[in-house]
Tab-separated table of C-alpha atoms and ligand atoms in Angstrom:
chain	number	residue	atom	x	y	z
A	1	UNK	CA	-168.212	102.182	-136.758
A	2	UNK	CA	-166.297	101.722	-140.009
A	3	UNK	CA	-163.617	104.339	-139.488
A	4	UNK	CA	-161.920	102.872	-136.405
A	5	UNK	CA	-161.836	99.465	-138.088
A	6	UNK	CA	-160.250	100.900	-141.228
A	7	UNK	CA	-157.656	102.606	-139.075
A	8	UNK	CA	-156.754	99.294	-137.502
A	9	UNK	CA	-156.613	97.605	-140.884
A	10	UNK	CA	-153.881	99.919	-142.057
A	11	UNK	CA	-151.594	98.706	-139.279
A	12	UNK	CA	-151.267	95.599	-141.463
A	13	UNK	CA	-149.312	97.825	-143.850
A	14	UNK	CA	-147.819	100.799	-142.071
A	15	UNK	CA	-146.086	101.986	-138.949
A	16	UNK	CA	-148.467	104.881	-138.513
A	17	UNK	CA	-151.866	103.304	-138.216
A	18	UNK	CA	-153.760	106.500	-137.736
A	19	UNK	CA	-152.161	108.901	-140.130
A	20	UNK	CA	-153.926	108.547	-143.446
A	21	UNK	CA	-157.471	107.352	-143.662
A	22	UNK	CA	-157.643	108.277	-147.362
A	23	UNK	CA	-154.798	105.946	-148.249
A	24	UNK	CA	-156.442	103.179	-146.238
A	25	UNK	CA	-159.659	103.577	-148.149
A	26	UNK	CA	-157.783	103.481	-151.432
A	27	UNK	CA	-155.810	100.392	-150.444
A	28	UNK	CA	-158.831	98.622	-149.019
A	29	UNK	CA	-161.048	99.257	-152.021
A	30	UNK	CA	-158.293	98.700	-154.611
A	31	UNK	CA	-157.583	95.269	-153.199
A	32	UNK	CA	-161.267	94.659	-152.526
A	33	UNK	CA	-160.347	94.069	-148.913
A	34	UNK	CA	-162.754	93.622	-146.104
A	35	UNK	CA	-162.013	95.258	-142.791
A	36	UNK	CA	-162.778	92.097	-140.916
A	37	UNK	CA	-160.318	90.942	-138.277
A	38	UNK	CA	-158.248	94.130	-138.334
A	39	UNK	CA	-158.325	94.454	-134.548
A	40	UNK	CA	-157.496	90.759	-134.119
A	41	UNK	CA	-154.532	91.126	-136.488
A	42	UNK	CA	-153.252	94.245	-134.750
A	43	UNK	CA	-153.401	92.674	-131.282
A	44	UNK	CA	-151.939	89.389	-132.533
A	45	UNK	CA	-148.966	91.196	-134.111
A	46	UNK	CA	-148.246	93.143	-130.929
A	47	UNK	CA	-148.716	90.113	-128.684
A	48	UNK	CA	-146.305	88.036	-130.766
A	49	UNK	CA	-143.809	90.886	-130.926
A	50	UNK	CA	-143.888	91.244	-127.121
A	51	UNK	CA	-143.487	87.473	-126.648
A	52	UNK	CA	-140.323	87.510	-128.774
A	53	UNK	CA	-138.807	90.067	-126.390
A	54	UNK	CA	-139.144	87.383	-123.722
A	55	UNK	CA	-137.847	84.519	-125.865
A	56	UNK	CA	-134.815	86.553	-126.933
A	57	UNK	CA	-134.013	87.406	-123.333
A	58	UNK	CA	-134.186	83.710	-122.437
A	59	UNK	CA	-131.931	82.840	-125.367
A	60	UNK	CA	-129.378	85.401	-124.266
A	61	UNK	CA	-129.381	84.202	-120.663
A	62	UNK	CA	-127.610	81.078	-119.453
A	63	UNK	CA	-130.600	79.439	-117.814
A	64	UNK	CA	-133.108	78.063	-120.292
A	65	UNK	CA	-134.937	76.074	-117.594
A	66	UNK	CA	-135.371	73.129	-119.951
A	67	UNK	CA	-137.701	70.322	-118.896
A	68	UNK	CA	-138.573	67.151	-120.727
A	69	UNK	CA	-142.277	66.577	-121.414
A	70	UNK	CA	-144.028	63.212	-121.281
A	71	UNK	CA	-143.341	62.694	-125.014
A	72	UNK	CA	-139.634	63.487	-124.260
A	73	UNK	CA	-139.787	66.753	-126.224
A	74	UNK	CA	-138.263	69.809	-124.506
A	75	UNK	CA	-140.057	72.811	-123.012
A	76	UNK	CA	-138.260	75.863	-121.617
A	77	UNK	CA	-139.057	78.847	-119.417
A	78	UNK	CA	-139.280	80.743	-122.719
A	79	UNK	CA	-142.191	78.555	-123.884
A	80	UNK	CA	-144.146	79.071	-120.644
A	81	UNK	CA	-143.444	82.795	-120.474
A	82	UNK	CA	-144.322	83.502	-124.109
A	83	UNK	CA	-147.578	81.553	-123.768
A	84	UNK	CA	-148.543	83.533	-120.630
A	85	UNK	CA	-147.879	86.880	-122.308
A	86	UNK	CA	-149.832	86.060	-125.472
A	87	UNK	CA	-152.848	84.685	-123.614
A	88	UNK	CA	-152.897	87.715	-121.284
A	89	UNK	CA	-153.121	90.055	-124.297
A	90	UNK	CA	-155.837	87.964	-125.958
A	91	UNK	CA	-157.875	87.785	-122.763
A	92	UNK	CA	-157.655	91.543	-122.335
A	93	UNK	CA	-159.206	92.150	-125.759
A	94	UNK	CA	-161.216	89.024	-126.519
A	95	UNK	CA	-162.238	87.527	-123.163
A	96	UNK	CA	-164.912	85.303	-124.710
A	97	UNK	CA	-162.604	83.552	-127.164
A	98	UNK	CA	-161.299	80.032	-126.598
A	99	UNK	CA	-157.600	79.221	-126.736
A	100	UNK	CA	-155.722	76.095	-127.778
A	101	UNK	CA	-152.108	76.462	-126.669
A	102	UNK	CA	-149.299	73.937	-126.600
A	103	UNK	CA	-148.077	74.249	-123.010
A	104	UNK	CA	-149.747	73.706	-119.636
A	105	UNK	CA	-148.948	75.066	-116.157
A	106	UNK	CA	-148.559	71.699	-114.403
A	107	UNK	CA	-144.748	71.694	-114.295
A	108	UNK	CA	-144.713	75.223	-112.885
A	109	UNK	CA	-147.393	74.365	-110.332
A	110	UNK	CA	-145.105	71.686	-108.990
A	111	UNK	CA	-141.958	73.817	-108.941
A	112	UNK	CA	-142.289	77.238	-107.330
A	113	UNK	CA	-138.699	78.196	-108.174
A	114	UNK	CA	-139.331	77.658	-111.859
A	115	UNK	CA	-142.698	79.412	-111.586
A	116	UNK	CA	-141.052	82.483	-110.069
A	117	UNK	CA	-138.332	82.454	-112.690
A	118	UNK	CA	-140.959	82.506	-115.444
A	119	UNK	CA	-142.930	85.215	-113.660
A	120	UNK	CA	-139.794	87.359	-113.457
A	121	UNK	CA	-139.313	87.010	-117.221
A	122	UNK	CA	-142.940	87.872	-117.877
A	123	UNK	CA	-142.795	91.061	-115.810
A	124	UNK	CA	-139.527	92.116	-117.502
A	125	UNK	CA	-140.715	91.551	-121.083
A	126	UNK	CA	-142.213	94.900	-122.020
A	127	UNK	CA	-142.609	96.621	-125.355
A	128	UNK	CA	-140.515	99.779	-125.404
A	129	UNK	CA	-143.559	101.971	-125.987
A	130	UNK	CA	-145.617	102.471	-122.822
A	131	UNK	CA	-148.865	103.256	-124.685
A	132	UNK	CA	-148.637	100.065	-126.702
A	133	UNK	CA	-147.695	98.051	-123.636
A	134	UNK	CA	-150.837	99.396	-121.979
A	135	UNK	CA	-152.844	98.576	-125.096
A	136	UNK	CA	-151.984	94.915	-124.442
A	137	UNK	CA	-153.372	95.223	-120.945
A	138	UNK	CA	-150.129	95.779	-119.070
A	139	UNK	CA	-148.632	93.090	-116.866
A	140	UNK	CA	-149.902	89.921	-115.207
A	141	UNK	CA	-150.923	90.388	-111.545
A	142	UNK	CA	-148.847	87.674	-109.868
A	143	UNK	CA	-147.330	84.192	-110.302
A	144	UNK	CA	-150.578	82.362	-109.518
A	145	UNK	CA	-152.557	84.519	-111.925
A	146	UNK	CA	-149.896	83.621	-114.499
A	147	UNK	CA	-150.451	79.893	-113.981
A	148	UNK	CA	-154.201	80.349	-114.495
A	149	UNK	CA	-153.518	82.318	-117.655
A	150	UNK	CA	-151.228	79.605	-119.039
A	151	UNK	CA	-153.966	77.031	-118.424
A	152	UNK	CA	-156.530	79.111	-120.311
A	153	UNK	CA	-154.942	77.480	-123.350
A	154	UNK	CA	-156.516	74.094	-122.659
A	155	UNK	CA	-159.536	74.406	-124.953
A	156	UNK	CA	-160.324	71.215	-126.830
A	157	UNK	CA	-160.688	73.194	-130.055
A	158	UNK	CA	-163.252	72.257	-132.687
A	159	UNK	CA	-165.252	73.789	-135.504
A	160	UNK	CA	-167.529	76.123	-133.524
A	161	UNK	CA	-166.846	79.767	-132.757
A	162	UNK	CA	-163.653	81.737	-132.270
A	163	UNK	CA	-160.577	79.770	-131.175
A	164	UNK	CA	-156.975	80.979	-131.059
A	165	UNK	CA	-154.113	78.518	-131.583
A	166	UNK	CA	-150.782	79.347	-129.909
A	167	UNK	CA	-147.368	77.765	-130.237
A	168	UNK	CA	-145.337	79.979	-127.889
A	169	UNK	CA	-142.067	78.602	-129.243
A	170	UNK	CA	-142.288	76.416	-132.309
A	171	UNK	CA	-139.046	74.585	-132.898
A	172	UNK	CA	-138.012	74.503	-129.243
A	173	UNK	CA	-135.054	72.324	-130.220
A	174	UNK	CA	-134.014	74.957	-132.747
A	175	UNK	CA	-134.439	77.674	-130.133
A	176	UNK	CA	-132.108	75.809	-127.776
A	177	UNK	CA	-129.526	75.325	-130.522
A	178	UNK	CA	-129.614	78.970	-131.603
A	179	UNK	CA	-131.325	77.955	-134.838
A	180	UNK	CA	-134.668	79.048	-136.218
A	181	UNK	CA	-137.785	79.171	-134.088
A	182	UNK	CA	-141.142	80.914	-134.362
A	183	UNK	CA	-143.740	82.390	-132.027
A	184	UNK	CA	-147.015	81.377	-133.659
A	185	UNK	CA	-150.555	82.662	-133.281
A	186	UNK	CA	-153.670	82.051	-135.371
A	187	UNK	CA	-157.367	82.780	-135.049
A	188	UNK	CA	-159.848	80.203	-136.306
A	189	UNK	CA	-163.539	80.871	-136.705
A	190	UNK	CA	-165.774	77.830	-137.106
A	191	UNK	CA	-162.692	75.744	-137.907
A	192	UNK	CA	-161.360	78.066	-140.615
A	193	UNK	CA	-158.131	80.034	-140.078
A	194	UNK	CA	-158.822	83.765	-140.500
A	195	UNK	CA	-155.684	85.408	-139.080
A	196	UNK	CA	-152.126	84.108	-138.802
A	197	UNK	CA	-148.984	85.666	-137.321
A	198	UNK	CA	-145.464	84.224	-137.107
A	199	UNK	CA	-142.657	85.973	-135.236
A	200	UNK	CA	-139.281	84.626	-136.401
A	201	UNK	CA	-136.478	86.338	-134.423
A	202	UNK	CA	-133.614	84.565	-136.216
A	203	UNK	CA	-134.677	85.011	-139.849
A	204	UNK	CA	-133.212	87.853	-141.905
A	205	UNK	CA	-135.404	90.941	-142.193
A	206	UNK	CA	-135.021	91.078	-145.963
A	207	UNK	CA	-137.326	88.870	-148.029
A	208	UNK	CA	-134.741	88.654	-150.782
A	209	UNK	CA	-131.855	87.309	-148.703
A	210	UNK	CA	-131.092	83.797	-149.974
A	211	UNK	CA	-132.359	80.984	-147.834
A	212	UNK	CA	-129.621	79.544	-145.680
A	213	UNK	CA	-129.689	76.652	-143.352
A	214	UNK	CA	-129.736	77.780	-139.751
A	215	UNK	CA	-129.593	74.735	-137.604
A	216	UNK	CA	-127.822	76.615	-134.833
A	217	UNK	CA	-124.447	75.049	-135.522
A	218	UNK	CA	-122.986	78.572	-135.659
A	219	UNK	CA	-125.391	80.255	-133.289
A	220	UNK	CA	-125.020	84.006	-133.499
A	221	UNK	CA	-126.561	86.852	-131.578
A	222	UNK	CA	-130.016	87.405	-132.982
A	223	UNK	CA	-129.749	91.220	-132.730
A	224	UNK	CA	-130.409	92.905	-136.068
A	225	UNK	CA	-132.499	89.994	-137.284
A	226	UNK	CA	-136.120	89.105	-137.008
A	227	UNK	CA	-139.273	89.201	-139.083
A	228	UNK	CA	-143.011	89.183	-138.430
A	229	UNK	CA	-145.161	87.439	-141.024
A	230	UNK	CA	-148.915	87.887	-141.091
A	231	UNK	CA	-151.998	87.111	-143.139
A	232	UNK	CA	-155.728	87.655	-143.003
A	233	UNK	CA	-157.943	85.336	-145.044
A	234	UNK	CA	-158.722	86.986	-148.378
A	235	UNK	CA	-156.411	89.947	-147.768
A	236	UNK	CA	-152.958	88.595	-148.665
A	237	UNK	CA	-149.819	87.990	-146.656
A	238	UNK	CA	-147.288	90.518	-145.391
A	239	UNK	CA	-143.928	90.757	-143.698
A	240	UNK	CA	-142.252	93.448	-141.606
A	241	UNK	CA	-139.195	93.758	-139.415
A	242	UNK	CA	-139.746	92.430	-135.937
A	243	UNK	CA	-139.463	95.381	-133.590
A	244	UNK	CA	-139.685	96.074	-129.887
A	245	UNK	CA	-142.557	98.530	-129.704
A	246	UNK	CA	-144.635	100.160	-132.399
A	247	UNK	CA	-145.207	97.904	-135.411
A	248	UNK	CA	-142.768	98.472	-138.273
A	249	UNK	CA	-143.934	99.092	-141.860
A	250	UNK	CA	-145.204	95.983	-143.601
A	251	UNK	CA	-145.221	95.010	-147.252
A	252	UNK	CA	-147.044	92.256	-149.157
A	253	UNK	CA	-145.197	88.989	-149.767
A	254	UNK	CA	-145.655	86.404	-152.503
A	255	UNK	CA	-144.446	82.937	-153.332
A	256	UNK	CA	-141.793	82.955	-156.054
A	257	UNK	CA	-143.150	81.740	-159.399
A	258	UNK	CA	-141.508	78.433	-160.312
A	259	UNK	CA	-141.666	77.523	-163.972
A	260	UNK	CA	-139.412	74.521	-163.720
A	261	UNK	CA	-139.809	72.444	-160.572
A	262	UNK	CA	-136.290	71.045	-160.940
A	263	UNK	CA	-134.993	74.525	-160.029
A	264	UNK	CA	-136.936	74.604	-156.759
A	265	UNK	CA	-135.384	74.905	-153.324
A	266	UNK	CA	-137.081	72.830	-150.688
A	267	UNK	CA	-137.170	73.163	-146.907
A	268	UNK	CA	-137.622	70.446	-144.361
A	269	UNK	CA	-137.256	69.821	-140.619
A	270	UNK	CA	-133.883	69.622	-138.961
A	271	UNK	CA	-134.930	66.659	-136.821
A	272	UNK	CA	-135.175	63.405	-138.780
A	273	UNK	CA	-137.753	62.353	-136.172
A	274	UNK	CA	-140.120	65.114	-137.368
A	275	UNK	CA	-139.975	64.534	-141.129
A	276	UNK	CA	-138.662	61.623	-143.164
A	277	UNK	CA	-135.475	62.910	-144.748
A	278	UNK	CA	-134.716	59.843	-146.835
A	279	UNK	CA	-138.151	60.075	-148.482
A	280	UNK	CA	-137.478	63.720	-149.300
A	281	UNK	CA	-134.260	62.728	-151.114
A	282	UNK	CA	-136.268	60.306	-153.276
A	283	UNK	CA	-138.920	62.933	-154.002
A	284	UNK	CA	-136.291	65.496	-154.982
A	285	UNK	CA	-134.736	62.926	-157.309
A	286	UNK	CA	-138.082	62.277	-159.017
A	287	UNK	CA	-138.589	66.023	-159.501
A	288	UNK	CA	-135.087	66.500	-160.894
A	289	UNK	CA	-134.095	68.726	-157.970
A	290	UNK	CA	-130.346	68.602	-157.440
A	291	UNK	CA	-129.950	71.337	-154.806
A	292	UNK	CA	-129.745	69.935	-151.282
A	293	UNK	CA	-132.673	70.674	-148.988
A	294	UNK	CA	-132.499	73.602	-146.593
A	295	UNK	CA	-133.110	72.263	-143.109
A	296	UNK	CA	-134.622	74.710	-140.706
A	297	UNK	CA	-136.614	74.412	-137.508
A	298	UNK	CA	-140.155	75.639	-136.987
A	299	UNK	CA	-142.815	77.432	-139.036
A	300	UNK	CA	-140.000	79.683	-140.272
A	301	UNK	CA	-140.218	77.188	-143.182
A	302	UNK	CA	-143.739	78.377	-144.061
A	303	UNK	CA	-142.686	82.029	-143.739
A	304	UNK	CA	-139.600	81.481	-145.884
A	305	UNK	CA	-141.454	79.979	-148.817
A	306	UNK	CA	-144.277	82.556	-148.513
A	307	UNK	CA	-141.726	85.371	-149.012
A	308	UNK	CA	-140.121	83.574	-151.980
A	309	UNK	CA	-136.845	82.800	-150.193
A	310	UNK	CA	-137.513	79.084	-150.743
A	311	UNK	CA	-140.072	77.245	-152.854
A	312	UNK	CA	-141.323	74.021	-151.287
A	313	UNK	CA	-141.944	72.754	-147.757
A	314	UNK	CA	-142.217	69.005	-147.328
A	315	UNK	CA	-143.135	67.382	-144.008
A	316	UNK	CA	-143.185	63.634	-144.489
A	317	UNK	CA	-144.581	61.319	-141.802
A	318	UNK	CA	-142.013	59.184	-140.022
A	319	UNK	CA	-144.475	56.881	-138.346
A	320	UNK	CA	-148.140	55.904	-138.442
A	321	UNK	CA	-148.978	57.152	-134.972
A	322	UNK	CA	-147.874	60.787	-134.878
A	323	UNK	CA	-150.724	63.249	-135.343
A	324	UNK	CA	-149.768	66.847	-136.182
A	325	UNK	CA	-150.865	69.589	-133.766
A	326	UNK	CA	-152.934	72.545	-134.973
A	327	UNK	CA	-150.569	75.118	-133.407
A	328	UNK	CA	-147.679	73.784	-135.519
A	329	UNK	CA	-149.440	74.705	-138.780
A	330	UNK	CA	-152.416	77.093	-138.464
A	331	UNK	CA	-150.582	80.398	-138.981
A	332	UNK	CA	-148.122	79.055	-141.563
A	333	UNK	CA	-150.832	77.377	-143.635
A	334	UNK	CA	-152.754	80.660	-143.993
A	335	UNK	CA	-149.643	82.761	-144.675
A	336	UNK	CA	-148.522	80.459	-147.496
A	337	UNK	CA	-151.997	80.263	-149.045
A	338	UNK	CA	-152.431	84.030	-148.860
A	339	UNK	CA	-149.022	84.454	-150.512
A	340	UNK	CA	-150.274	82.433	-153.489
A	341	UNK	CA	-149.231	78.970	-152.447
A	342	UNK	CA	-151.108	75.731	-152.042
A	343	UNK	CA	-150.900	73.676	-148.848
A	344	UNK	CA	-152.179	70.107	-148.537
A	345	UNK	CA	-151.221	66.994	-146.679
A	346	UNK	CA	-149.332	64.154	-148.382
A	347	UNK	CA	-152.607	62.754	-149.710
A	348	UNK	CA	-153.719	66.039	-151.264
A	349	UNK	CA	-156.260	67.108	-148.603
A	350	UNK	CA	-156.372	70.664	-147.284
A	351	UNK	CA	-155.201	70.893	-143.652
A	352	UNK	CA	-158.349	70.934	-141.503
A	353	UNK	CA	-158.137	72.702	-138.169
A	354	UNK	CA	-161.675	72.154	-136.895
A	355	UNK	CA	-161.285	68.666	-135.394
A	356	UNK	CA	-159.786	69.530	-132.028
A	357	UNK	CA	-156.219	70.072	-130.883
A	358	UNK	CA	-154.776	67.888	-133.631
A	359	UNK	CA	-154.973	67.545	-137.403
A	360	UNK	CA	-156.569	64.110	-137.064
A	361	UNK	CA	-157.493	63.772	-140.723
A	362	UNK	CA	-154.169	64.876	-142.191
A	363	UNK	CA	-150.800	63.233	-142.737
A	364	UNK	CA	-147.743	65.446	-143.229
A	365	UNK	CA	-147.589	68.644	-145.286
A	366	UNK	CA	-146.865	69.536	-148.924
A	367	UNK	CA	-146.644	73.302	-149.464
A	368	UNK	CA	-145.717	74.661	-152.885
A	369	UNK	CA	-146.483	77.417	-155.401
A	370	UNK	CA	-149.879	76.664	-156.971
A	371	UNK	CA	-148.492	75.986	-160.438
A	372	UNK	CA	-146.233	73.129	-159.319
A	373	UNK	CA	-148.124	71.757	-156.325
A	374	UNK	CA	-149.814	68.988	-158.360
A	375	UNK	CA	-146.507	67.769	-159.735
A	376	UNK	CA	-144.837	67.801	-156.306
A	377	UNK	CA	-147.789	65.992	-154.704
A	378	UNK	CA	-147.644	63.319	-157.396
A	379	UNK	CA	-143.967	62.657	-156.624
A	380	UNK	CA	-144.711	62.603	-152.878
A	381	UNK	CA	-147.478	60.020	-153.363
A	382	UNK	CA	-145.313	57.797	-155.553
A	383	UNK	CA	-142.491	57.730	-153.009
A	384	UNK	CA	-144.695	57.290	-149.920
A	385	UNK	CA	-146.905	54.634	-151.537
A	386	UNK	CA	-143.826	52.555	-152.308
A	387	UNK	CA	-143.374	51.874	-148.580
A	388	UNK	CA	-146.589	52.319	-146.573
A	389	UNK	CA	-145.900	53.146	-142.898
B	1	LIG	N1	-142.678	62.707	-134.389
B	1	LIG	C1	-142.985	63.915	-134.798
B	1	LIG	N2	-143.339	64.143	-136.097
B	1	LIG	C2	-143.637	65.354	-136.534
B	1	LIG	N3	-143.604	66.468	-135.742
B	1	LIG	C3	-143.263	66.314	-134.454
B	1	LIG	C4	-142.933	65.050	-133.918
B	1	LIG	N4	-142.632	65.226	-132.617
B	1	LIG	C5	-142.760	66.535	-132.340
B	1	LIG	N5	-143.148	67.187	-133.455
B	1	LIG	C6	-143.469	68.589	-133.623
B	1	LIG	O1	-142.508	69.183	-134.468
B	1	LIG	C7	-142.456	70.551	-134.129
B	1	LIG	C8	-141.207	71.156	-134.657
B	1	LIG	O2	-141.227	70.929	-136.024
B	1	LIG	P1	-140.060	71.372	-136.912
B	1	LIG	O3	-140.420	71.261	-138.337
B	1	LIG	O4	-139.600	72.698	-136.433
B	1	LIG	O5	-138.960	70.305	-136.568
B	1	LIG	S1	-137.428	70.599	-136.592
B	1	LIG	O6	-137.117	71.269	-135.332
B	1	LIG	O7	-137.093	71.370	-137.753
B	1	LIG	O8	-136.837	69.293	-136.668
B	1	LIG	C9	-142.538	70.533	-132.652
B	1	LIG	O9	-143.028	71.778	-132.219
B	1	LIG	P2	-142.465	72.413	-130.856
B	1	LIG	O10	-142.744	71.406	-129.766
B	1	LIG	O11	-143.321	73.628	-130.724
B	1	LIG	O12	-141.021	72.704	-131.044
B	1	LIG	C10	-143.491	69.379	-132.339
B	1	LIG	O13	-144.813	69.789	-132.119
B	2	LIG	MG1	-143.105	71.444	-128.002
B	3	LIG	MG1	-144.465	73.525	-132.470
B	4	LIG	MG1	-143.801	74.802	-129.162
């Protein structure tokens, strides 16, 4: 029983999951690691990697099939297709699990041309290793089966049992601009996030490359870029190059130690409608930070601070009514915490994912290295309390 699970665990760290059981045992015992969730991690990494093949092909094609949702936010054929592919892989391996996913099939149900376009993308998006493609269950049977699969993501969530959270494209606006975006997947058990994976096709592979704004103003071909971040609760966070087939080698990542908060680099949303950018200027001023913020779309912000490329992530509410969605934060929250960071909302509460599809009890996000989180939170509270929403 134990051996196959240990073999899967090592895929967190190496390209060759089955080649050295001895080194797995050493790594697992040295880090006091459990072998829990190794299969879930392995499948999640492959499912996200496959979904990014689809999103990249959509980005490189002219037709993005963009629709406007009821809240006026955009959704593209890439969002629908990536969601279908991820759910299909999860259902193949974990048919009993519930799924909370951002998108629903309604728009495709009403538009057979769009449905067929998405189905074409889904059948074309294959990992370049046939065995691994088969490991994910192979393709989806037909366009109608695809619609049913997309709608498997309608779970109401909650704090009971195993629930996956999927954001097939986080930062859809960034994706459309050629900026940052992330394919996001997390597993929660009884409301607690256990596994998190972020596929970021437009981030540099190297953890040490300085953080640069990528708002898409100079959209470049994403070839040669791309990183997969992952974490399992209690086992640390890792990054590896985003590939097209077999998983690449991974290595542990850590937040950068910050002794003087005034030297910190902070990240925030590109859209001023998603995070209050004038409040962040005031907070930076209070903390003595003179460097301008790095604006970047999506949970790439969480990944970037977890690998030490940036230091702080501030998401500051712009209005009283917006409630954050669990799929926008579940994977990133775990990856930052497992990399040694602390993540709370703007009132100092841990993000709580067990209340349904939204983070009903939280307001905004403050993510920072543990040693400076208290100081940053204090500045956030002072600025936000000066003008209640
Ligand atoms: N008003 C408001 N406030 C806060 N957040 C909102 C708001 N409206 C939308 N959203 C969600 O923001 C998600 C994208 O967040 P980002 O940090 O990537 O924003 S930005 O693109 O950098 O501006 C985005 O995720 P995607 O829809 O997956 O792109 C939305 O879920
Ligand atoms: Mg959206
Ligand atoms: Mg999102
Ligand atoms: Mg999305």
